Amino acid sequence: MTDTKPLRTARRGRIFPEIQWTEEQKAQWRARQEAFYQRCKVIFDRVQPELIKTHYNWYMAVEPESGDYFIDKDEIVAMNMSRQKHPNHLFFLFRINETGISGTI
């Protein structure tokens, strides 16, 4: 039996090595993300106490520019409702509970 050699060589490293952010760019991105989260959290904190009684562990997609929010048991449905009404806007997904965290790490 003959030994076969692999045809492909394993490449190590970045996919796009020419795209590398500086620490300043990373910090700016994190600051924009945090500012967006804080704008959404204000809306969530305003309606969360009344919704936690009737919609516990449901999902809430918040669009901060208009102040609209969309609620559903399924997170995909809540996100799609937000995308239908505001197709070119970002939204943040919360879970209606004590912490507001919608995912796990």
PDB file of C-alpha atoms in Angstrom:
ATOM      1  CA  MET A   1       0.000   0.000   0.000  1.00  0.00           C
ATOM      2  CA  THR A   2       1.309   3.434  -0.839  1.00  0.00           C
ATOM      3  CA  ASP A   3       1.308   6.390   1.474  1.00  0.00           C
ATOM      4  CA  THR A   4      -0.632   9.382   0.256  1.00  0.00           C
ATOM      5  CA  LYS A   5       0.375  12.888   1.014  1.00  0.00           C
ATOM      6  CA  PRO A   6      -2.196  15.523   1.783  1.00  0.00           C
ATOM      7  CA  LEU A   7      -2.712  17.804  -1.200  1.00  0.00           C
ATOM      8  CA  ARG A   8      -3.479  20.855   0.894  1.00  0.00           C
ATOM      9  CA  THR A   9      -1.105  22.469   3.310  1.00  0.00           C
ATOM     10  CA  ALA A  10      -2.470  23.818   6.546  1.00  0.00           C
ATOM     11  CA  ARG A  11      -2.251  27.579   6.592  1.00  0.00           C
ATOM     12  CA  ARG A  12      -2.006  29.402   9.850  1.00  0.00           C
ATOM     13  CA  GLY A  13      -2.852  33.028  10.470  1.00  0.00           C
ATOM     14  CA  ARG A  14      -5.514  35.582   9.747  1.00  0.00           C
ATOM     15  CA  ILE A  15      -7.872  35.290   6.821  1.00  0.00           C
ATOM     16  CA  PHE A  16      -7.419  38.954   5.921  1.00  0.00           C
ATOM     17  CA  PRO A  17      -4.079  40.015   7.419  1.00  0.00           C
ATOM     18  CA  GLU A  18      -4.309  43.464   5.836  1.00  0.00           C
ATOM     19  CA  ILE A  19      -7.370  44.292   7.974  1.00  0.00           C
ATOM     20  CA  GLN A  20      -6.206  44.870  11.515  1.00  0.00           C
ATOM     21  CA  TRP A  21      -7.720  47.373  13.880  1.00  0.00           C
ATOM     22  CA  THR A  22      -5.646  49.526  16.144  1.00  0.00           C
ATOM     23  CA  GLU A  23      -6.438  49.663  19.841  1.00  0.00           C
ATOM     24  CA  GLU A  24      -7.972  53.107  19.263  1.00  0.00           C
ATOM     25  CA  GLN A  25     -10.363  51.737  16.622  1.00  0.00           C
ATOM     26  CA  LYS A  26     -11.343  48.887  18.942  1.00  0.00           C
ATOM     27  CA  ALA A  27     -12.009  51.345  21.763  1.00  0.00           C
ATOM     28  CA  GLN A  28     -14.153  53.533  19.491  1.00  0.00           C
ATOM     29  CA  TRP A  29     -16.194  50.502  18.394  1.00  0.00           C
ATOM     30  CA  ARG A  30     -16.732  49.420  22.010  1.00  0.00           C
ATOM     31  CA  ALA A  31     -17.788  52.962  22.960  1.00  0.00           C
ATOM     32  CA  ARG A  32     -20.342  53.088  20.104  1.00  0.00           C
ATOM     33  CA  GLN A  33     -21.719  49.684  21.129  1.00  0.00           C
ATOM     34  CA  GLU A  34     -22.024  50.765  24.765  1.00  0.00           C
ATOM     35  CA  ALA A  35     -23.747  54.050  23.819  1.00  0.00           C
ATOM     36  CA  PHE A  36     -26.246  52.157  21.645  1.00  0.00           C
ATOM     37  CA  TYR A  37     -26.917  49.698  24.475  1.00  0.00           C
ATOM     38  CA  GLN A  38     -27.489  52.538  26.954  1.00  0.00           C
ATOM     39  CA  ARG A  39     -30.036  54.194  24.621  1.00  0.00           C
ATOM     40  CA  CYS A  40     -31.930  50.905  24.320  1.00  0.00           C
ATOM     41  CA  LYS A  41     -31.679  50.128  28.042  1.00  0.00           C
ATOM     42  CA  VAL A  42     -33.514  53.348  28.925  1.00  0.00           C
ATOM     43  CA  ILE A  43     -36.550  52.161  26.951  1.00  0.00           C
ATOM     44  CA  PHE A  44     -36.308  48.652  28.397  1.00  0.00           C
ATOM     45  CA  ASP A  45     -36.059  49.941  31.986  1.00  0.00           C
ATOM     46  CA  ARG A  46     -39.116  52.132  31.464  1.00  0.00           C
ATOM     47  CA  VAL A  47     -41.461  49.292  30.398  1.00  0.00           C
ATOM     48  CA  GLN A  48     -39.858  46.275  32.085  1.00  0.00           C
ATOM     49  CA  PRO A  49     -41.664  46.503  35.475  1.00  0.00           C
ATOM     50  CA  GLU A  50     -45.128  46.329  33.926  1.00  0.00           C
ATOM     51  CA  LEU A  51     -44.223  43.730  31.288  1.00  0.00           C
ATOM     52  CA  ILE A  52     -42.449  41.371  33.685  1.00  0.00           C
ATOM     53  CA  LYS A  53     -45.817  40.575  35.297  1.00  0.00           C
ATOM     54  CA  THR A  54     -47.511  39.430  32.094  1.00  0.00           C
ATOM     55  CA  HIS A  55     -44.684  38.536  29.687  1.00  0.00           C
ATOM     56  CA  TYR A  56     -42.013  36.936  31.889  1.00  0.00           C
ATOM     57  CA  ASN A  57     -39.118  35.426  29.850  1.00  0.00           C
ATOM     58  CA  TRP A  58     -40.473  36.747  26.555  1.00  0.00           C
ATOM     59  CA  TYR A  59     -38.175  38.644  24.187  1.00  0.00           C
ATOM     60  CA  MET A  60     -38.188  42.351  23.467  1.00  0.00           C
ATOM     61  CA  ALA A  61     -36.493  43.982  20.468  1.00  0.00           C
ATOM     62  CA  VAL A  62     -35.883  47.695  21.070  1.00  0.00           C
ATOM     63  CA  GLU A  63     -35.272  50.228  18.293  1.00  0.00           C
ATOM     64  CA  PRO A  64     -33.940  53.353  20.069  1.00  0.00           C
ATOM     65  CA  GLU A  65     -34.378  55.964  17.307  1.00  0.00           C
ATOM     66  CA  SER A  66     -38.183  55.738  17.326  1.00  0.00           C
ATOM     67  CA  GLY A  67     -38.581  54.262  20.801  1.00  0.00           C
ATOM     68  CA  ASP A  68     -40.521  51.305  19.387  1.00  0.00           C
ATOM     69  CA  TYR A  69     -40.247  47.885  20.934  1.00  0.00           C
ATOM     70  CA  PHE A  70     -41.575  44.517  19.815  1.00  0.00           C
ATOM     71  CA  ILE A  71     -42.468  41.637  22.130  1.00  0.00           C
ATOM     72  CA  ASP A  72     -42.901  37.935  21.416  1.00  0.00           C
ATOM     73  CA  LYS A  73     -42.292  34.547  23.023  1.00  0.00           C
ATOM     74  CA  ASP A  74     -39.888  33.682  20.210  1.00  0.00           C
ATOM     75  CA  GLU A  75     -36.776  35.813  19.786  1.00  0.00           C
ATOM     76  CA  ILE A  76     -36.729  35.326  16.000  1.00  0.00           C
ATOM     77  CA  VAL A  77     -40.284  36.622  15.678  1.00  0.00           C
ATOM     78  CA  ALA A  78     -39.484  39.674  17.835  1.00  0.00           C
ATOM     79  CA  MET A  79     -36.421  40.442  15.706  1.00  0.00           C
ATOM     80  CA  ASN A  80     -38.363  40.001  12.463  1.00  0.00           C
ATOM     81  CA  MET A  81     -41.129  42.326  13.676  1.00  0.00           C
ATOM     82  CA  SER A  82     -38.505  44.986  14.366  1.00  0.00           C
ATOM     83  CA  ARG A  83     -36.868  44.471  10.963  1.00  0.00           C
ATOM     84  CA  GLN A  84     -40.213  44.727   9.150  1.00  0.00           C
ATOM     85  CA  LYS A  85     -41.114  48.060  10.680  1.00  0.00           C
ATOM     86  CA  HIS A  86     -37.579  49.515  10.676  1.00  0.00           C
ATOM     87  CA  PRO A  87     -35.646  47.667   7.954  1.00  0.00           C
ATOM     88  CA  ASN A  88     -32.504  49.825   7.988  1.00  0.00           C
ATOM     89  CA  HIS A  89     -32.178  50.412  11.728  1.00  0.00           C
ATOM     90  CA  LEU A  90     -30.327  48.509  14.402  1.00  0.00           C
ATOM     91  CA  PHE A  91     -32.122  47.079  17.402  1.00  0.00           C
ATOM     92  CA  PHE A  92     -31.153  45.459  20.679  1.00  0.00           C
ATOM     93  CA  LEU A  93     -32.707  42.250  21.979  1.00  0.00           C
ATOM     94  CA  PHE A  94     -33.600  41.968  25.664  1.00  0.00           C
ATOM     95  CA  ARG A  95     -35.306  39.215  27.607  1.00  0.00           C
ATOM     96  CA  ILE A  96     -38.093  40.380  29.886  1.00  0.00           C
ATOM     97  CA  ASN A  97     -36.800  39.201  33.251  1.00  0.00           C
ATOM     98  CA  GLU A  98     -34.889  40.642  36.188  1.00  0.00           C
ATOM     99  CA  THR A  99     -31.588  40.979  34.302  1.00  0.00           C
ATOM    100  CA  GLY A 100     -32.709  41.643  30.714  1.00  0.00           C
ATOM    101  CA  ILE A 101     -30.052  39.287  29.351  1.00  0.00           C
ATOM    102  CA  SER A 102     -31.292  37.369  26.320  1.00  0.00           C
ATOM    103  CA  GLY A 103     -28.399  34.974  25.697  1.00  0.00           C
ATOM    104  CA  THR A 104     -25.866  32.840  27.422  1.00  0.00           C
ATOM    105  CA  ILE A 105     -22.121  32.725  27.145  1.00  0.00           C
TER     106      ILE A 105
END
